[in-house]
Short mmCIF file of C-alpha atoms in Angstrom, two decimals:
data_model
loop_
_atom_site.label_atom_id
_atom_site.label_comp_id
_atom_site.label_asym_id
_atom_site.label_seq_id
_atom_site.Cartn_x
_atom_site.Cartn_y
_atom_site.Cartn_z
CA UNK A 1 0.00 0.00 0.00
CA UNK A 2 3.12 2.44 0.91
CA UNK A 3 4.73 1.43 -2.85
CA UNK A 4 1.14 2.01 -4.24
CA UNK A 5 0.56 5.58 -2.17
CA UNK A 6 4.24 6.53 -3.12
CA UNK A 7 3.46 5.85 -6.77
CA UNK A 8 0.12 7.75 -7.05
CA UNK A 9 2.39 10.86 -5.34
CA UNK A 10 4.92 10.44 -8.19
CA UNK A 11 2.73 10.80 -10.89
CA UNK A 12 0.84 13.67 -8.83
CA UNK A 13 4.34 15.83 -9.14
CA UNK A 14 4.98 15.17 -12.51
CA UNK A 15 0.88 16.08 -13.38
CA UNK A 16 1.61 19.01 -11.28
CA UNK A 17 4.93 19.75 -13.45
CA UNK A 18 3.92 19.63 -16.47
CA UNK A 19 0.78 21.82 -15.72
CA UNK A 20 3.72 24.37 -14.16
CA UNK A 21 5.26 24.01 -17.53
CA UNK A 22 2.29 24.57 -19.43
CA UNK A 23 1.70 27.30 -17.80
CA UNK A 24 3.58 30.22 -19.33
CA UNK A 25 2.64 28.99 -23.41
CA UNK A 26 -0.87 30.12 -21.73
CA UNK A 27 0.44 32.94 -20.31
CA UNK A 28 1.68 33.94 -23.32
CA UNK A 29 -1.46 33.29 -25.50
CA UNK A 30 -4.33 34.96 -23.05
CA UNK A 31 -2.11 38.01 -22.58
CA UNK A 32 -3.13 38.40 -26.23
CA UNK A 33 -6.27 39.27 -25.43
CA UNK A 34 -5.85 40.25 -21.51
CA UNK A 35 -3.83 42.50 -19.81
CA UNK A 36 -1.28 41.28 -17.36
CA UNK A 37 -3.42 43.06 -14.28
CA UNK A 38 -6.90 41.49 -15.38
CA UNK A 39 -5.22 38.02 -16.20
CA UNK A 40 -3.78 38.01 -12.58
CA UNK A 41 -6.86 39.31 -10.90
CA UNK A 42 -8.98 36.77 -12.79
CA UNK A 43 -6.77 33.87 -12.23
CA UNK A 44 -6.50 34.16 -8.19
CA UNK A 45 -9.75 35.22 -7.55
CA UNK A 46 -10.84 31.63 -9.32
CA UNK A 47 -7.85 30.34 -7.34
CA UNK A 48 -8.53 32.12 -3.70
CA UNK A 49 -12.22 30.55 -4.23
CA UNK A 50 -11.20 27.22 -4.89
CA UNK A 51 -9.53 26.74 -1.89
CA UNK A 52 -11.95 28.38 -0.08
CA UNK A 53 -14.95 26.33 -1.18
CA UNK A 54 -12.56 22.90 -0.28
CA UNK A 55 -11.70 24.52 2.82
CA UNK A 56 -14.54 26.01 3.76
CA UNK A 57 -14.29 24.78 7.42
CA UNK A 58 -11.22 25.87 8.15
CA UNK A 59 -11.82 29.55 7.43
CA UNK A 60 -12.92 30.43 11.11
CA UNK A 61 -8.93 29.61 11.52
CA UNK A 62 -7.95 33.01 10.44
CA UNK A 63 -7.60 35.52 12.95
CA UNK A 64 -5.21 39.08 12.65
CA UNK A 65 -2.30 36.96 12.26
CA UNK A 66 -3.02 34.81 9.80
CA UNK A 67 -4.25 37.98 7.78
CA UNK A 68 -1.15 40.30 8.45
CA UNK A 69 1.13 36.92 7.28
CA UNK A 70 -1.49 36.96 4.31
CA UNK A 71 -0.54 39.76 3.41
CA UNK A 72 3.45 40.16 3.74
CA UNK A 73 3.32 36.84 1.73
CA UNK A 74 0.82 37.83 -0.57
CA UNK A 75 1.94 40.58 -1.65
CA UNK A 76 5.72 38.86 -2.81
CA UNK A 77 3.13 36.64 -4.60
CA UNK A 78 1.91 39.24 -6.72
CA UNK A 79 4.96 40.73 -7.50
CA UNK A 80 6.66 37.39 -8.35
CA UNK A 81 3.74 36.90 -11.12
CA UNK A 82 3.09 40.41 -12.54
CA UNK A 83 7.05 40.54 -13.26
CA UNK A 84 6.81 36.40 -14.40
CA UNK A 85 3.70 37.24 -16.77
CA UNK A 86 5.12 40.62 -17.95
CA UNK A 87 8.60 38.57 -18.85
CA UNK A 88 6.53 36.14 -20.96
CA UNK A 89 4.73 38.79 -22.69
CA UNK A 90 7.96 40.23 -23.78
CA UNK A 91 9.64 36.82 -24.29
CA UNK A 92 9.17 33.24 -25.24
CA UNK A 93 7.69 30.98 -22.43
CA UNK A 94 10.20 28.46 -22.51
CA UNK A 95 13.42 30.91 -21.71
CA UNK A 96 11.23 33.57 -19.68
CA UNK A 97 10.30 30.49 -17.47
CA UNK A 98 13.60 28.78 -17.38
CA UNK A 99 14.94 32.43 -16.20
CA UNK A 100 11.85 32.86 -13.43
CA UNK A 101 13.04 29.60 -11.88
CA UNK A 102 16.22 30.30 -10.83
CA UNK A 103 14.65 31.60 -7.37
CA UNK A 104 15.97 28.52 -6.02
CA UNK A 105 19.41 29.54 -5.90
CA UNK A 106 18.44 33.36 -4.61
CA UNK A 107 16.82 31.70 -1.65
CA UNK A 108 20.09 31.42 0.58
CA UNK A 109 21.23 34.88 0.06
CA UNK A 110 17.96 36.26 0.83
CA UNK A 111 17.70 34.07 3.61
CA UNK A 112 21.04 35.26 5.14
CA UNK A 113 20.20 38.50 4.36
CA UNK A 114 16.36 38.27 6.10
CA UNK A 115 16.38 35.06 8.28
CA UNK A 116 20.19 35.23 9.53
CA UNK A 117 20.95 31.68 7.95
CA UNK A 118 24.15 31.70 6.05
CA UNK A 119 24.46 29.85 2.78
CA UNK A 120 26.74 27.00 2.44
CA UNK A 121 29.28 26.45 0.04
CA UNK A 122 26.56 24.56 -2.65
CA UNK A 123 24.44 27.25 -2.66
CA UNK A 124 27.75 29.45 -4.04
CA UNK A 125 28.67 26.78 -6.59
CA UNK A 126 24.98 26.82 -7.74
CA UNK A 127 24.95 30.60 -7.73
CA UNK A 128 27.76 30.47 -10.17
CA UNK A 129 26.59 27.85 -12.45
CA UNK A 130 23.26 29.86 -12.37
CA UNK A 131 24.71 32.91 -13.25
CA UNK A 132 26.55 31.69 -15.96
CA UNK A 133 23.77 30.05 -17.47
CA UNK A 134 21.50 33.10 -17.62
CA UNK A 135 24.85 34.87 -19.34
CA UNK A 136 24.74 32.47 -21.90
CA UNK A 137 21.02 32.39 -22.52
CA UNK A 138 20.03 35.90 -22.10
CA UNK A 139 23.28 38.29 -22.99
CA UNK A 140 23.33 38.92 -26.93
CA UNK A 141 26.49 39.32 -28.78
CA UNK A 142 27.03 42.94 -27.83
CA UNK A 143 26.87 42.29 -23.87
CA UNK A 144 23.48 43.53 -23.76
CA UNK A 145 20.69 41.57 -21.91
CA UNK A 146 16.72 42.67 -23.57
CA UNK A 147 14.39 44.18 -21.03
CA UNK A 148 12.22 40.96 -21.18
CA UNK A 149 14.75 38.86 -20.03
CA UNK A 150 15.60 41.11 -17.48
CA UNK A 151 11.96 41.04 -15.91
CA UNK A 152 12.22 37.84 -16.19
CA UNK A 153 15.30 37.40 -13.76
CA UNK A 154 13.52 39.69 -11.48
CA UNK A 155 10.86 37.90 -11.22
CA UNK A 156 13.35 35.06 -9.76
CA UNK A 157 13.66 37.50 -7.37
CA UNK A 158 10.27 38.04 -5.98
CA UNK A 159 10.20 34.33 -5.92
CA UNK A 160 12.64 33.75 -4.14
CA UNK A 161 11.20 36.63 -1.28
CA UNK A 162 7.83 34.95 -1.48
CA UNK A 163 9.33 31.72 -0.17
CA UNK A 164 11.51 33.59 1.89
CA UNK A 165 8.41 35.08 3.39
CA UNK A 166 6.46 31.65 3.73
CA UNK A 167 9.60 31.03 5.81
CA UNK A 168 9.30 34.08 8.12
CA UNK A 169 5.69 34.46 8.75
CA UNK A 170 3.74 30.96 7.50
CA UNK A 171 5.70 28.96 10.41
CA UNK A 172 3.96 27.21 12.35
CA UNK A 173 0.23 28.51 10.53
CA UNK A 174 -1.76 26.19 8.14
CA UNK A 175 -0.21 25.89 4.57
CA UNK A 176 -3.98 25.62 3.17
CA UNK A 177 -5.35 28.75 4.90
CA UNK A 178 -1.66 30.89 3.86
CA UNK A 179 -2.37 29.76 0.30
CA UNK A 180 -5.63 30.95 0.26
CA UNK A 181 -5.20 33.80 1.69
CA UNK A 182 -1.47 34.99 -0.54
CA UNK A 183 -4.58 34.10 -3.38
CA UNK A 184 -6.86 36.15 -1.71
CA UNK A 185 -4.61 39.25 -1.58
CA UNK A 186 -2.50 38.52 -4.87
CA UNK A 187 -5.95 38.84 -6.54
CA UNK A 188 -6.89 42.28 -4.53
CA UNK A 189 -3.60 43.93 -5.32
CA UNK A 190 -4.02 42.39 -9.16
CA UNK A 191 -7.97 44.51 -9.01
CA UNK A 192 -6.50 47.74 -7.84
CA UNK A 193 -4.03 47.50 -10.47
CA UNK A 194 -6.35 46.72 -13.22
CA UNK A 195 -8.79 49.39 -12.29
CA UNK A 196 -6.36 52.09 -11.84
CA UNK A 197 -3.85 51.48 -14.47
CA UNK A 198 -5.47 49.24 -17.21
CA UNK A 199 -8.36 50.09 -19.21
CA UNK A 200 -10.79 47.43 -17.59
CA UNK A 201 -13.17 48.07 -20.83
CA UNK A 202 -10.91 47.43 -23.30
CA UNK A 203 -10.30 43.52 -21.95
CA UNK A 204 -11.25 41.28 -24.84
CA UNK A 205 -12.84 38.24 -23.78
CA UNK A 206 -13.24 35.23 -25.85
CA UNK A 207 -13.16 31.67 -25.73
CA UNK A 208 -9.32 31.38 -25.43
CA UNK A 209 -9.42 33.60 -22.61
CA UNK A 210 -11.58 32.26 -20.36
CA UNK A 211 -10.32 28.93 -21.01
CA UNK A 212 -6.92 30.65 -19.96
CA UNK A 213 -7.93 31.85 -16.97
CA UNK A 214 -10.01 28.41 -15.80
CA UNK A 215 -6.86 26.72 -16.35
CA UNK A 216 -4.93 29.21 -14.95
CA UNK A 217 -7.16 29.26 -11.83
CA UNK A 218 -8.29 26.15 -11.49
CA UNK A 219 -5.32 23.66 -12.55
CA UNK A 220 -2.51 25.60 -12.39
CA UNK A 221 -3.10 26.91 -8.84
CA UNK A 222 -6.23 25.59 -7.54
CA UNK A 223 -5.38 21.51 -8.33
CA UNK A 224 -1.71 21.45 -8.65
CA UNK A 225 -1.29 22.98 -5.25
CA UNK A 226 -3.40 20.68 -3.58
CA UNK A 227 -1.44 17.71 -5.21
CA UNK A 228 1.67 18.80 -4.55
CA UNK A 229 0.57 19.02 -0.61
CA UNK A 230 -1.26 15.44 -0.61
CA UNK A 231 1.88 14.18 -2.27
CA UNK A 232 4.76 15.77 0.22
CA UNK A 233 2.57 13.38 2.75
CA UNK A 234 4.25 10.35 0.73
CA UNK A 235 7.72 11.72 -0.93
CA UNK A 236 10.87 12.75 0.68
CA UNK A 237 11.85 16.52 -0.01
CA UNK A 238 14.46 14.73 -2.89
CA UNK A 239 12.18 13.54 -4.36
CA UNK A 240 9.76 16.48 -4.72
CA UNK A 241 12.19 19.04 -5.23
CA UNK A 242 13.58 16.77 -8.62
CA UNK A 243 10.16 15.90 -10.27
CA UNK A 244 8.64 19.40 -9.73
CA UNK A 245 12.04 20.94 -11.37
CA UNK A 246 11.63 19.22 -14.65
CA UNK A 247 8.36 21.75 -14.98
CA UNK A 248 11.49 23.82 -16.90
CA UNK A 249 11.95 21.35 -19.34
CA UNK A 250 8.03 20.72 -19.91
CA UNK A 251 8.08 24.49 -20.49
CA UNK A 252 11.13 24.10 -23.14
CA UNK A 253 8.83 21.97 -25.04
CA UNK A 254 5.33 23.25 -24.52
CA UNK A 255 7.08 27.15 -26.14
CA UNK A 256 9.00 24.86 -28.72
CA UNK A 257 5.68 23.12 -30.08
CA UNK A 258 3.24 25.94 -29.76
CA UNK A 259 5.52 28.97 -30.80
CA UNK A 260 7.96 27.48 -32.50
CA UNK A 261 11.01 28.69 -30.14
CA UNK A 262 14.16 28.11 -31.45
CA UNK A 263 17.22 27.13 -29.18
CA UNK A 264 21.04 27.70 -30.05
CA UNK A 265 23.61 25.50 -28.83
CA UNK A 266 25.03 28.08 -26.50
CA UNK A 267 21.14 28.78 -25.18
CA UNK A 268 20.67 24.82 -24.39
CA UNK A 269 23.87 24.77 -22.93
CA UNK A 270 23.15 27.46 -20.63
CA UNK A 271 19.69 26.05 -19.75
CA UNK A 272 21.82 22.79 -18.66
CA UNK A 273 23.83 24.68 -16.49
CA UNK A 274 20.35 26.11 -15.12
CA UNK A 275 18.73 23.10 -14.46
CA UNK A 276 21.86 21.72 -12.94
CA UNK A 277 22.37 24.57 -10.57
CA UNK A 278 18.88 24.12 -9.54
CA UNK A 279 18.84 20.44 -9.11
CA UNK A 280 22.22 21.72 -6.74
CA UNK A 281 20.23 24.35 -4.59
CA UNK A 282 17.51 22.12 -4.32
CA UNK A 283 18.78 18.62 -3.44
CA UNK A 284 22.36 18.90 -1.63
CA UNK A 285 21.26 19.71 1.58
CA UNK A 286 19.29 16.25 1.42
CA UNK A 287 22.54 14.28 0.05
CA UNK A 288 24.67 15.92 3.15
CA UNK A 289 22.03 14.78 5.76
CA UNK A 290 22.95 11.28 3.78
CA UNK A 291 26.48 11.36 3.79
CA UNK A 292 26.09 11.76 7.87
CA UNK A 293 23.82 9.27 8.33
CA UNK A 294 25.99 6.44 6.99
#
């Protein structure tokens, strides 16, 4: 039953991956239509009531802290996807999300910067091989990195202080209810935006659209975050960390098929150099506990 249960969380990560990977080539096709701000707002606000509706008894939980910790996290949320879905509006999904996802390997200098908790030598050698990897994807022939790109890499950023914030105020709270509630308020902030920057009228909404956003909404956030929780109950850290980081190469594809993006040699070799640096961040830690065990 444990082999069976271990199995079923397996193929829950790699669902969960590839819908992480699919993600930006719909990005990238609803922004055609919607605005950055509306696609947000729409997208959490499907999101934030998911988990509400399957959580429904657990909302008498929240009290002033959960809602101030709602809201530091919540708004790093927003940030990290407004700068994410801007970068694929200027870019090709596959790169902008390869370049998004290097937050792993900004996590342990924002951590010793915020949570006092210095890095350890991996988490340097990653840094490196990350760095080099987004020279070799992003910087053109005349040393000059495009704006896209460079949202892109920012985004990292806000990732990387959204799970640095999880960190700081989620401990010890309910992941569920500090999900719903980063929804709650990454769809609020996406509103305000929308209504006082956007032109809410001129938002274009066909078929593709709203099939964007349900997806968006509903697999992409609502679903794949509740697998990825029910599957942690079954698979060791390893494990998850590995099968959800191949949601880069899914997104590789997904912009290869669906907009044709070309790679050069010296783009796929910095995209290995990527991965591996995040496979580094991610995983070492685990293989050191290992190597003191035995």
């Amino acid at each position: 039953m444990m082999k069976k249960n271990s199995m079923l969380g397996k193929l829950a990560l790699l669902f969960v991956a590839v819908a992480w990977g699919s993600s930006m080539v719909v990005i990238k096709g609803s922004t055609d239509t919607l605005s950055a701000g509306a696609l947000l707002a729409c997208r959490f606000t499907v999101a934030g009531a998911l988990l509400a509706l399957a959580n429904i008894k657990k909302i008498k939980q929240i009290d002033k802290d959960y809602i101030k910790s709602g809201i530091f996290i919540g708004v790093c949320l927003f940030m990290a996807y407004f700068t994410q879905t801007i970068g694929v509006m200027l870019e090709m999904p596959g790169k902008s999300h390869f370049l998004s996802s290097a937050y792993c390997v900004f996590v342990p200098f924002l951590g010793w910067l915020i949570l006092k908790d210095k890095p350890k030598i991996f988490h340097i050698i990653a840094a490196t091989m990350c760095a080099i990897g987004i020279i070799l994807v992003s910087v053109a022939g005349n040393f000059s990195i495009s704006y896209g790109d460079s949202i892109s890499i920012l985004s990292s950023v806000f990732w990387a202080s959204q799970i640095i914030a999880i960190a700081k105020w989620g401990k010890g709270k309910d992941p569920v209810l500090i999900t719903m509630l980063q929804f709650v308020v990454c769809a609020v902030l996406a509103w305000v935006f929308t209504l006082f920057t956007e032109n809410p009228a001129a938002i274009q909404w066909d078929m593709g659209a709203v099939g964007g956003v349900l997806y968006l909404g509903i697999v992409c956030s609502g679903i794949c975050f509740l697998l990825q929780t029910i599957a942690q109950k079954t698979e060791n850290p390893t494990s998850v960390s590995i099968i959800l980081s191949f949601e880069n190469i899914f997104g590789l594809v997904f912009g290869a098929v669906f907009f044709g993006e070309k790679f050069t040699p010296r783009s796929i070799m910095g995209f290995v150099l990527i991965f591996a640096a995040i496979l580094i961040a991610e995983t070492e830690p685990s293989f050191l506990k290992k190597k003191k065990a035995k």
